[in-house]
Amino acid sequence: MRIDVIATADEAEEQKVKGKLAVVIDVLRATSTIVTALYNGCKGVIPVYDIERARSKACELEPLQCLLGGERKGIMIEGFHHGNSPLEYTAESVRNKYVILTTTNGTKAIHHAKTATDITIASFLNGQAVAKYIGRHFCDQVVMICAGTEGNFSLEDVLCAGKVIDELINIRNDVYLNDLGIAAKDLYANNKEQLHNILSHTFHYSRLVSLGFDEDVAFCMQQDIYPIVPVYVDEQFIINEKSSC
Amino acid sequence: MRIDVIATADEAEEQKVKGKLAVVIDVLRATSTIVTALYNGCKGVIPVYDIERARSKACELEPLQCLLGGERKGIMIEGFHHGNSPLEYTAESVRNKYVILTTTNGTKAIHHAKTATDITIASFLNGQAVAKYIGRHFCDQVVMICAGTEGNFSLEDVLCAGKVIDELINIRNDVYLNDLGIAAKDLYANNKEQLHNILSHTFHYSRLVSLGFDEDVAFCMQQDIYPIVPVYVDEQFIINEKSSC
């Protein structure tokens, strides 16, 4: 099994993605939010690339119950029900509803993954479940697309890729990595017990803390609290029932 | 002091480089070769972006004694005196001569560094000397441009950036890093005693070994054998006499 880790959504060109299993990672906060919403009973998360498309999608889907969620540069979008904080997507808020989500980096990364054969979503919250899913998927080619932050390498996403790899090599002994995958695996192995230490001076983590989202950041650093794997079917993420533990 | 590490030459856009001190890193093998040639008495290394320009530069510089050196995808260029192996650039071969060098990734990274205020060259062979130079340079903004390999993240270059950072934080306590800089520092700190272990399955390292360049690879992994700092003056790299130890 060959796994290539890509540092930013912009680098996820079609020839690096097409025909593979794509694992999209945006720890702070889109993929943590998607996983949380699904775990809390949301019927489906519909990722949308831009704000206007999110609003028109909500109109299209009426009379289904939809929530509009998302952010630009960390800030909630005017007229939307929720921002991009996983803490907002409680069971009370999302059960039996659809979430239409648009974010600065995460939904862009999902957009770049669309030529993949299959797409899933990883975060620290469900990394082990995703590793088990990949391990059983019998897929030769996996690409992990780290969303990055505004086009730049973002360490929390690469560490999360390292977590999935770290879990996966416990299951399979035929894992071959690109250079960033080797780096991600080593970085995670050396920091898994103290993620906050290495991340405390990183760009996106620091910015969210300075914007008052320190509870979000703490929430997103929890490991393996959700044993679910989102899969992309008919333009939305739903829980893959077969892979849930 | 702010240090940004950039993973590939392609990402070194002008706004990330202009007005800063640029440190170009292509461990396998361009920057290891440049440092070796200068240490062995070469009068200057002239990096050139393409093969035809290298040939015409040699004609321009006659009757000065010039050597044409370089490679494309690891292989020597027809009609050139040397490839890109540092082992070829012996004192006997280069003393009192100019070397005109063109390589797949390294000279491209140097080309992208040209809007910087100053340019230097780092490798494992001279990393400590470069750190001392940066520490004394009183420069607020440093950009480390890892050449990468054919547009991709190359772990040996990022580890070398981590080495320079690791040495620098022993000298200065005001170093602020971007996310890739934080990763590079951690990767180097965790692997500095066994660089070959983490690099043995990386792309560029493995390819050079498979092409028979295992002696080159072993040579380039030596740390701090050359106490010199190349600086870019009048389109060539020369030794910065003030900074040599």
Short mmCIF file of C-alpha atoms in Angstrom, two decimals:
data_model
loop_
_atom_site.label_atom_id
_atom_site.label_comp_id
_atom_site.label_asym_id
_atom_site.label_seq_id
_atom_site.Cartn_x
_atom_site.Cartn_y
_atom_site.Cartn_z
CA MET A 1 0.00 0.00 0.00
CA ARG A 2 1.38 3.34 -1.08
CA ILE A 3 0.47 6.44 0.95
CA ASP A 4 1.32 9.94 -0.23
CA VAL A 5 0.80 12.84 2.15
CA ILE A 6 0.21 16.25 0.52
CA ALA A 7 0.83 19.40 2.58
CA THR A 8 -1.82 21.75 1.20
CA ALA A 9 -5.06 21.67 -0.77
CA ASP A 10 -3.40 23.66 -3.56
CA GLU A 11 -0.87 20.89 -4.14
CA ALA A 12 -3.57 18.23 -4.54
CA GLU A 13 -3.51 18.26 -8.32
CA GLU A 14 -5.69 15.79 -10.21
CA GLN A 15 -2.85 13.44 -11.18
CA LYS A 16 -1.94 13.02 -7.50
CA VAL A 17 -5.51 12.18 -6.48
CA LYS A 18 -7.36 10.51 -9.35
CA GLY A 19 -8.28 6.87 -8.80
CA LYS A 20 -7.03 6.79 -5.19
CA LEU A 21 -8.61 6.73 -1.77
CA ALA A 22 -8.40 10.34 -0.54
CA VAL A 23 -8.23 11.14 3.18
CA VAL A 24 -8.93 14.82 3.78
CA ILE A 25 -7.53 16.37 6.97
CA ASP A 26 -8.29 19.82 8.38
CA VAL A 27 -7.91 19.38 12.12
CA LEU A 28 -8.61 23.04 12.96
CA ARG A 29 -11.44 22.79 12.39
CA ALA A 30 -13.42 21.55 9.38
CA THR A 31 -12.81 17.81 9.57
CA SER A 32 -13.14 17.79 13.37
CA THR A 33 -16.49 19.55 12.90
CA ILE A 34 -17.72 17.19 10.17
CA VAL A 35 -16.90 14.14 12.30
CA THR A 36 -18.55 15.68 15.37
CA ALA A 37 -21.74 16.62 13.48
CA LEU A 38 -22.07 13.10 12.06
CA TYR A 39 -21.37 11.44 15.39
CA ASN A 40 -24.06 13.63 16.94
CA GLY A 41 -26.74 12.41 14.55
CA CYS A 42 -26.56 14.78 11.60
CA LYS A 43 -28.01 12.99 8.51
CA GLY A 44 -25.30 14.26 6.20
CA VAL A 45 -22.67 17.00 5.85
CA ILE A 46 -22.65 18.71 2.47
CA PRO A 47 -19.30 20.47 1.89
CA VAL A 48 -19.58 23.45 -0.42
CA TYR A 49 -16.73 25.47 -1.89
CA ASP A 50 -18.18 28.99 -1.62
CA ILE A 51 -20.62 30.98 0.46
CA GLU A 52 -23.19 31.73 -2.26
CA ARG A 53 -23.32 28.08 -3.28
CA ALA A 54 -23.96 27.17 0.37
CA ARG A 55 -26.95 29.52 0.52
CA SER A 56 -28.40 28.29 -2.80
CA LYS A 57 -27.90 24.67 -1.72
CA ALA A 58 -30.01 25.34 1.38
CA CYS A 59 -32.82 26.68 -0.83
CA GLU A 60 -32.56 23.67 -3.18
CA LEU A 61 -32.88 21.21 -0.34
CA GLU A 62 -36.02 22.71 1.23
CA PRO A 63 -38.16 21.36 2.89
CA LEU A 64 -35.35 19.22 4.35
CA GLN A 65 -34.00 20.66 7.56
CA CYS A 66 -30.64 22.22 6.86
CA LEU A 67 -28.13 24.13 8.93
CA LEU A 68 -25.71 26.52 7.27
CA GLY A 69 -22.27 26.35 8.87
CA GLY A 70 -18.82 27.68 8.18
CA GLU A 71 -16.26 30.43 8.44
CA ARG A 72 -13.85 32.59 6.53
CA LYS A 73 -10.49 33.18 8.26
CA GLY A 74 -11.92 31.74 11.46
CA ILE A 75 -14.93 34.08 11.63
CA MET A 76 -18.60 33.03 11.30
CA ILE A 77 -20.39 33.98 8.08
CA GLU A 78 -23.27 36.47 8.23
CA GLY A 79 -26.69 34.82 8.19
CA PHE A 80 -25.31 31.33 8.86
CA HIS A 81 -26.63 29.24 11.77
CA HIS A 82 -23.24 28.06 12.98
CA GLY A 83 -19.57 28.88 12.66
CA ASN A 84 -16.92 26.19 12.28
CA SER A 85 -16.65 25.22 15.95
CA PRO A 86 -17.26 21.51 16.57
CA LEU A 87 -18.74 22.51 19.94
CA GLU A 88 -21.71 24.12 18.18
CA TYR A 89 -22.65 20.90 16.40
CA THR A 90 -24.29 19.25 19.42
CA ALA A 91 -26.81 16.42 19.18
CA GLU A 92 -29.62 18.89 20.04
CA SER A 93 -28.50 21.14 17.22
CA VAL A 94 -27.85 18.68 14.38
CA ARG A 95 -29.89 15.50 14.95
CA ASN A 96 -31.79 14.47 11.78
CA LYS A 97 -30.68 17.60 9.97
CA TYR A 98 -28.30 18.21 7.08
CA VAL A 99 -25.33 20.52 7.55
CA ILE A 100 -24.14 22.59 4.60
CA LEU A 101 -20.57 23.56 5.39
CA THR A 102 -18.14 26.00 3.76
CA THR A 103 -14.75 26.82 5.29
CA THR A 104 -11.54 28.61 4.29
CA ASN A 105 -9.31 25.57 3.87
CA GLY A 106 -11.21 22.35 4.59
CA THR A 107 -13.92 22.45 1.95
CA LYS A 108 -11.29 23.57 -0.57
CA ALA A 109 -9.32 20.40 0.24
CA ILE A 110 -12.46 18.29 -0.20
CA HIS A 111 -13.10 20.03 -3.53
CA HIS A 112 -9.58 19.05 -4.65
CA ALA A 113 -10.27 15.43 -3.64
CA LYS A 114 -13.22 14.96 -5.96
CA THR A 115 -11.40 12.93 -8.62
CA ALA A 116 -10.54 10.29 -6.02
CA THR A 117 -12.34 6.94 -6.15
CA ASP A 118 -13.37 7.31 -2.51
CA ILE A 119 -13.11 10.18 -0.05
CA THR A 120 -12.98 10.00 3.72
CA ILE A 121 -12.35 12.50 6.49
CA ALA A 122 -9.81 12.28 9.30
CA SER A 123 -9.17 14.26 12.47
CA PHE A 124 -7.57 13.39 15.78
CA LEU A 125 -11.09 12.60 17.00
CA ASN A 126 -11.49 9.60 14.64
CA GLY A 127 -7.94 8.85 13.40
CA GLN A 128 -7.81 5.26 14.63
CA ALA A 129 -11.15 4.41 12.99
CA VAL A 130 -9.92 5.86 9.69
CA ALA A 131 -6.72 3.80 9.93
CA LYS A 132 -8.76 0.62 10.43
CA TYR A 133 -10.96 1.57 7.46
CA ILE A 134 -7.92 2.13 5.23
CA GLY A 135 -6.36 -1.10 6.47
CA ARG A 136 -9.45 -3.06 5.43
CA HIS A 137 -10.10 -1.15 2.24
CA PHE A 138 -7.56 -3.15 0.18
CA CYS A 139 -6.69 0.01 -1.67
CA ASP A 140 -3.21 0.17 -3.21
CA GLN A 141 -3.08 3.94 -3.47
CA VAL A 142 -3.99 6.36 -0.70
CA VAL A 143 -3.51 10.12 -0.76
CA MET A 144 -3.80 12.13 2.45
CA ILE A 145 -4.68 15.73 1.62
CA CYS A 146 -3.79 18.07 4.45
CA ALA A 147 -5.83 21.23 4.00
CA GLY A 148 -3.05 23.53 5.20
CA THR A 149 -3.77 27.12 6.18
CA GLU A 150 -4.22 29.64 3.40
CA GLY A 151 -1.91 27.71 1.11
CA ASN A 152 0.76 26.98 3.70
CA PHE A 153 1.99 23.84 5.50
CA SER A 154 0.02 23.50 8.74
CA LEU A 155 1.61 21.26 11.35
CA GLU A 156 -1.58 20.04 13.06
CA ASP A 157 -2.80 18.51 9.79
CA VAL A 158 0.53 16.80 9.09
CA LEU A 159 0.60 15.43 12.66
CA CYS A 160 -2.87 14.01 12.13
CA ALA A 161 -1.73 12.32 8.90
CA GLY A 162 1.12 10.90 11.01
CA LYS A 163 -1.41 9.58 13.53
CA VAL A 164 -3.37 7.70 10.86
CA ILE A 165 -0.11 6.27 9.47
CA ASP A 166 1.08 5.34 12.97
CA GLU A 167 -2.16 3.42 13.59
CA LEU A 168 -2.12 1.86 10.13
CA ILE A 169 1.35 0.37 10.39
CA ASN A 170 0.09 -1.54 13.43
CA ILE A 171 -2.41 -3.24 11.10
CA ARG A 172 -0.47 -3.64 7.84
CA ASN A 173 3.18 -4.29 7.12
CA ASP A 174 3.12 -3.19 3.48
CA VAL A 175 2.88 0.58 3.93
CA TYR A 176 5.17 2.70 1.72
CA LEU A 177 5.31 6.43 2.33
CA ASN A 178 6.40 9.53 0.45
CA ASP A 179 8.87 11.86 2.18
CA LEU A 180 6.17 13.95 3.86
CA GLY A 181 4.53 10.73 5.05
CA ILE A 182 7.82 9.61 6.63
CA ALA A 183 8.15 13.03 8.29
CA ALA A 184 4.51 12.95 9.48
CA LYS A 185 4.92 9.49 11.01
CA ASP A 186 8.08 10.54 12.87
CA LEU A 187 6.60 13.85 14.06
CA TYR A 188 3.51 12.13 15.43
CA ALA A 189 5.45 9.29 17.07
CA ASN A 190 7.62 11.86 18.87
CA ASN A 191 4.78 14.11 19.97
CA LYS A 192 1.65 12.01 20.41
CA GLU A 193 1.61 12.33 24.18
CA GLN A 194 1.98 16.12 24.11
CA LEU A 195 0.38 17.48 20.95
CA HIS A 196 -0.23 20.86 22.58
CA ASN A 197 3.49 21.34 23.28
CA ILE A 198 4.64 21.17 19.67
CA LEU A 199 1.54 22.97 18.36
CA SER A 200 1.45 25.85 20.83
CA HIS A 201 3.55 28.14 18.60
CA THR A 202 2.09 27.09 15.26
CA PHE A 203 0.24 29.61 13.13
CA HIS A 204 -3.32 28.31 12.95
CA TYR A 205 -3.44 26.99 16.52
CA SER A 206 -2.14 30.33 17.87
CA ARG A 207 -4.53 32.36 15.75
CA LEU A 208 -7.56 30.39 16.93
CA VAL A 209 -6.48 30.77 20.55
CA SER A 210 -6.03 34.52 20.03
CA LEU A 211 -9.54 34.68 18.52
CA GLY A 212 -10.91 33.08 21.71
CA PHE A 213 -11.34 29.57 20.31
CA ASP A 214 -9.13 27.87 22.91
CA GLU A 215 -11.91 25.44 23.86
CA ASP A 216 -12.23 24.41 20.21
CA VAL A 217 -8.51 23.81 19.97
CA ALA A 218 -8.52 21.69 23.13
CA PHE A 219 -11.53 19.73 21.83
CA CYS A 220 -9.91 19.03 18.45
CA MET A 221 -6.73 17.63 20.08
CA GLN A 222 -8.64 14.75 21.73
CA GLN A 223 -7.72 11.43 20.18
CA ASP A 224 -10.12 8.66 19.12
CA ILE A 225 -13.27 9.76 20.91
CA TYR A 226 -15.37 8.95 17.82
CA PRO A 227 -15.14 5.47 16.27
CA ILE A 228 -16.70 6.59 12.97
CA VAL A 229 -15.56 7.00 9.38
CA PRO A 230 -17.29 9.54 7.14
CA VAL A 231 -17.54 8.59 3.46
CA TYR A 232 -18.52 10.81 0.56
CA VAL A 233 -21.65 9.59 -1.23
CA ASP A 234 -23.92 11.69 -3.47
CA GLU A 235 -22.10 14.92 -2.64
CA GLN A 236 -22.38 14.54 1.11
CA PHE A 237 -20.50 12.90 3.94
CA ILE A 238 -22.36 10.20 5.81
CA ILE A 239 -21.17 7.63 8.32
CA ASN A 240 -19.90 4.43 6.72
CA GLU A 241 -21.90 1.97 8.80
CA LYS A 242 -19.73 -1.01 7.83
CA SER A 243 -16.58 0.63 9.10
CA SER A 244 -17.89 1.98 12.37
CA CYS A 245 -16.73 0.12 15.41
CA MET B 1 14.29 36.89 14.30
CA ARG B 2 11.67 35.29 12.09
CA ILE B 3 12.61 32.17 10.12
CA ASP B 4 10.31 30.71 7.48
CA VAL B 5 11.15 27.34 5.97
CA ILE B 6 9.79 26.69 2.48
CA ALA B 7 9.50 23.08 1.26
CA THR B 8 10.22 23.45 -2.46
CA ALA B 9 11.77 25.89 -4.91
CA ASP B 10 8.40 26.32 -6.62
CA GLU B 11 6.86 27.70 -3.43
CA ALA B 12 9.56 30.36 -3.02
CA GLU B 13 7.50 33.16 -4.54
CA GLU B 14 8.94 36.66 -4.60
CA GLN B 15 6.83 37.99 -1.72
CA LYS B 16 8.18 35.22 0.54
CA VAL B 17 11.82 35.99 -0.33
CA LYS B 18 12.24 39.67 -1.20
CA GLY B 19 14.30 41.69 1.24
CA LYS B 20 15.24 38.71 3.41
CA LEU B 21 18.34 36.61 3.98
CA ALA B 22 17.79 33.46 1.89
CA VAL B 23 19.39 30.16 2.87
CA VAL B 24 19.22 27.69 -0.03
CA ILE B 25 19.36 23.98 0.83
CA ASP B 26 19.73 21.07 -1.59
CA VAL B 27 21.53 18.43 0.44
CA LEU B 28 21.51 15.82 -2.34
CA ARG B 29 23.55 17.19 -3.89
CA ALA B 30 23.87 20.75 -5.20
CA THR B 31 24.55 22.67 -2.01
CA SER B 32 26.84 19.93 -0.66
CA THR B 33 28.75 20.17 -3.95
CA ILE B 34 28.98 23.99 -3.91
CA VAL B 35 30.32 24.00 -0.35
CA THR B 36 32.82 21.24 -1.17
CA ALA B 37 34.09 22.99 -4.30
CA LEU B 38 34.60 26.26 -2.42
CA TYR B 39 36.29 24.56 0.50
CA ASN B 40 38.65 22.84 -1.94
CA GLY B 41 39.85 26.13 -3.41
CA CYS B 42 37.47 26.86 -6.25
CA LYS B 43 37.49 30.65 -6.93
CA GLY B 44 33.73 30.85 -7.33
CA VAL B 45 30.69 28.73 -8.14
CA ILE B 46 28.39 30.23 -10.74
CA PRO B 47 24.92 28.68 -10.52
CA VAL B 48 23.07 28.67 -13.82
CA TYR B 49 19.45 27.73 -14.40
CA ASP B 50 19.73 25.85 -17.70
CA ILE B 51 22.23 23.79 -19.64
CA GLU B 52 22.63 26.09 -22.66
CA ARG B 53 23.22 29.10 -20.41
CA ALA B 54 25.94 27.10 -18.62
CA ARG B 55 27.72 26.42 -21.91
CA SER B 56 27.47 30.04 -23.07
CA LYS B 57 28.67 31.28 -19.68
CA ALA B 58 31.81 29.13 -20.05
CA CYS B 59 32.49 30.78 -23.43
CA GLU B 60 31.90 34.29 -21.98
CA LEU B 61 34.38 33.71 -19.18
CA GLU B 62 37.30 32.55 -21.34
CA PRO B 63 40.25 32.69 -20.82
CA LEU B 64 39.39 32.09 -17.14
CA GLN B 65 39.61 28.46 -16.21
CA CYS B 66 36.09 27.10 -15.87
CA LEU B 67 34.66 23.70 -15.14
CA LEU B 68 31.16 22.81 -16.30
CA GLY B 69 29.30 20.75 -13.72
CA GLY B 70 25.82 19.49 -13.13
CA GLU B 71 23.13 16.92 -13.74
CA ARG B 72 19.58 16.36 -14.83
CA LYS B 73 17.64 13.76 -12.79
CA GLY B 74 20.90 12.65 -11.21
CA ILE B 75 22.72 11.95 -14.48
CA MET B 76 25.77 13.87 -15.79
CA ILE B 77 25.22 16.24 -18.73
CA GLU B 78 26.90 15.44 -22.07
CA GLY B 79 30.07 17.42 -22.66
CA PHE B 80 30.33 18.61 -19.05
CA HIS B 81 33.51 18.08 -17.02
CA HIS B 82 31.79 16.91 -13.86
CA GLY B 83 28.44 15.64 -12.65
CA ASN B 84 26.89 16.77 -9.39
CA SER B 85 28.90 14.55 -7.06
CA PRO B 86 30.78 16.47 -4.36
CA LEU B 87 33.44 13.76 -4.56
CA GLU B 88 34.43 14.96 -8.04
CA TYR B 89 35.15 18.50 -6.82
CA THR B 90 38.54 17.70 -5.28
CA ALA B 91 41.23 20.29 -4.60
CA GLU B 92 43.21 18.95 -7.59
CA SER B 93 40.23 19.41 -9.81
CA VAL B 94 38.88 22.81 -8.75
CA ARG B 95 41.71 24.88 -7.23
CA ASN B 96 41.84 28.38 -8.76
CA LYS B 97 39.09 27.56 -11.20
CA TYR B 98 35.48 28.68 -11.53
CA VAL B 99 32.71 26.09 -11.50
CA ILE B 100 29.61 26.73 -13.59
CA LEU B 101 26.89 24.53 -12.10
CA THR B 102 23.40 23.61 -13.30
CA THR B 103 21.28 21.00 -11.50
CA THR B 104 17.67 19.77 -11.52
CA ASN B 105 16.53 21.28 -8.23
CA GLY B 106 19.34 23.21 -6.55
CA THR B 107 20.08 25.88 -9.12
CA LYS B 108 16.32 26.37 -9.56
CA ALA B 109 16.06 27.10 -5.81
CA ILE B 110 18.96 29.58 -6.09
CA HIS B 111 17.21 31.22 -9.05
CA HIS B 112 14.07 31.65 -6.89
CA ALA B 113 16.19 33.26 -4.15
CA LYS B 114 17.44 36.12 -6.29
CA THR B 115 15.16 38.81 -4.86
CA ALA B 116 16.61 38.20 -1.40
CA THR B 117 18.93 40.82 0.09
CA ASP B 118 21.58 38.16 0.73
CA ILE B 119 21.86 34.52 -0.31
CA THR B 120 23.81 31.77 1.40
CA ILE B 121 24.05 28.01 0.98
CA ALA B 122 23.58 25.33 3.61
CA SER B 123 24.20 21.60 3.72
CA PHE B 124 24.91 19.19 6.54
CA LEU B 125 28.60 19.75 5.74
CA ASN B 126 28.52 23.42 6.84
CA GLY B 127 25.24 23.81 8.80
CA GLN B 128 26.82 25.00 12.04
CA ALA B 129 28.86 27.69 10.25
CA VAL B 130 25.71 28.93 8.50
CA ALA B 131 23.87 29.09 11.84
CA LYS B 132 26.68 31.19 13.33
CA TYR B 133 26.58 33.46 10.26
CA ILE B 134 22.81 33.95 10.58
CA GLY B 135 23.13 34.51 14.32
CA ARG B 136 25.62 37.33 13.73
CA HIS B 137 23.90 38.76 10.69
CA PHE B 138 21.35 40.77 12.69
CA CYS B 139 18.78 40.01 10.06
CA ASP B 140 15.13 40.09 11.17
CA GLN B 141 13.82 37.99 8.33
CA VAL B 142 15.31 34.71 7.15
CA VAL B 143 13.83 32.38 4.56
CA MET B 144 15.19 28.85 4.18
CA ILE B 145 14.42 27.56 0.70
CA CYS B 146 14.56 23.79 0.55
CA ALA B 147 15.05 22.81 -3.08
CA GLY B 148 12.81 19.75 -2.85
CA THR B 149 12.89 17.07 -5.51
CA GLU B 150 11.06 17.75 -8.75
CA GLY B 151 8.55 19.97 -7.01
CA ASN B 152 8.00 17.71 -4.00
CA PHE B 153 8.87 17.91 -0.30
CA SER B 154 12.26 16.25 0.22
CA LEU B 155 13.00 15.19 3.77
CA GLU B 156 16.80 15.54 3.67
CA ASP B 157 16.48 19.25 2.87
CA VAL B 158 13.94 19.87 5.63
CA LEU B 159 16.16 17.99 8.12
CA CYS B 160 19.07 20.23 7.13
CA ALA B 161 16.91 23.34 7.72
CA GLY B 162 16.17 21.79 11.11
CA LYS B 163 19.88 21.41 11.78
CA VAL B 164 20.58 25.09 11.08
CA ILE B 165 17.64 26.08 13.32
CA ASP B 166 18.82 23.67 16.05
CA GLU B 167 22.29 25.29 16.00
CA LEU B 168 20.86 28.80 15.81
CA ILE B 169 18.66 28.52 18.88
CA ASN B 170 21.81 27.74 20.84
CA ILE B 171 23.06 31.21 19.86
CA ARG B 172 19.91 33.34 19.89
CA ASN B 173 16.79 33.22 22.02
CA ASP B 174 14.59 35.30 19.73
CA VAL B 175 13.93 32.78 16.96
CA TYR B 176 10.32 32.52 15.71
CA LEU B 177 9.49 29.78 13.24
CA ASN B 178 6.73 29.03 10.75
CA ASP B 179 5.01 25.63 11.01
CA LEU B 180 7.47 23.89 8.69
CA GLY B 181 10.33 25.40 10.70
CA ILE B 182 8.85 23.94 13.91
CA ALA B 183 8.51 20.56 12.20
CA ALA B 184 12.06 20.74 10.79
CA LYS B 185 13.53 21.56 14.19
CA ASP B 186 11.69 18.64 15.82
CA LEU B 187 12.57 16.18 13.04
CA TYR B 188 16.26 17.08 13.24
CA ALA B 189 16.38 16.99 17.04
CA ASN B 190 14.88 13.49 17.00
CA ASN B 191 17.09 12.13 14.24
CA LYS B 192 20.41 13.95 14.33
CA GLU B 193 22.34 10.94 15.57
CA GLN B 194 20.93 8.63 12.90
CA LEU B 195 20.15 10.63 9.77
CA HIS B 196 20.56 7.54 7.57
CA ASN B 197 17.81 5.69 9.47
CA ILE B 198 15.03 8.15 8.76
CA LEU B 199 16.29 8.94 5.25
CA SER B 200 16.86 5.38 4.02
CA HIS B 201 13.36 5.09 2.54
CA THR B 202 13.03 8.64 1.23
CA PHE B 203 12.67 9.24 -2.48
CA HIS B 204 15.79 11.16 -3.48
CA TYR B 205 18.14 9.31 -1.14
CA SER B 206 16.89 5.93 -2.39
CA ARG B 207 17.09 6.98 -6.02
CA LEU B 208 20.69 8.14 -5.70
CA VAL B 209 21.63 4.89 -3.96
CA SER B 210 19.93 2.89 -6.73
CA LEU B 211 21.90 4.92 -9.33
CA GLY B 212 25.14 3.90 -7.58
CA PHE B 213 25.73 7.18 -5.74
CA ASP B 214 25.83 5.61 -2.26
CA GLU B 215 29.26 7.15 -1.55
CA ASP B 216 27.87 10.58 -2.41
CA VAL B 217 24.93 10.08 -0.08
CA ALA B 218 27.21 8.99 2.78
CA PHE B 219 29.48 11.98 2.12
CA CYS B 220 26.60 14.47 2.16
CA MET B 221 25.34 13.19 5.54
CA GLN B 222 28.54 14.23 7.33
CA GLN B 223 27.93 17.12 9.68
CA ASP B 224 30.08 20.25 10.05
CA ILE B 225 33.22 19.14 8.28
CA TYR B 226 33.48 22.54 6.53
CA PRO B 227 33.49 25.73 8.64
CA ILE B 228 32.65 27.95 5.65
CA VAL B 229 29.72 30.09 4.53
CA PRO B 230 29.20 30.72 0.83
CA VAL B 231 27.73 34.11 -0.07
CA TYR B 232 26.33 35.23 -3.41
CA VAL B 233 28.22 38.18 -4.87
CA ASP B 234 28.25 39.24 -8.55
CA GLU B 235 26.30 36.14 -9.66
CA GLN B 236 28.64 33.68 -8.03
CA PHE B 237 29.11 32.01 -4.69
CA ILE B 238 32.35 32.74 -2.91
CA ILE B 239 33.46 32.07 0.64
CA ASN B 240 32.50 34.83 3.08
CA GLU B 241 35.90 35.32 4.67
CA LYS B 242 34.51 37.22 7.66
CA SER B 243 32.22 34.38 8.63
CA SER B 244 34.62 31.49 8.22
CA CYS B 245 35.90 30.00 11.41
#
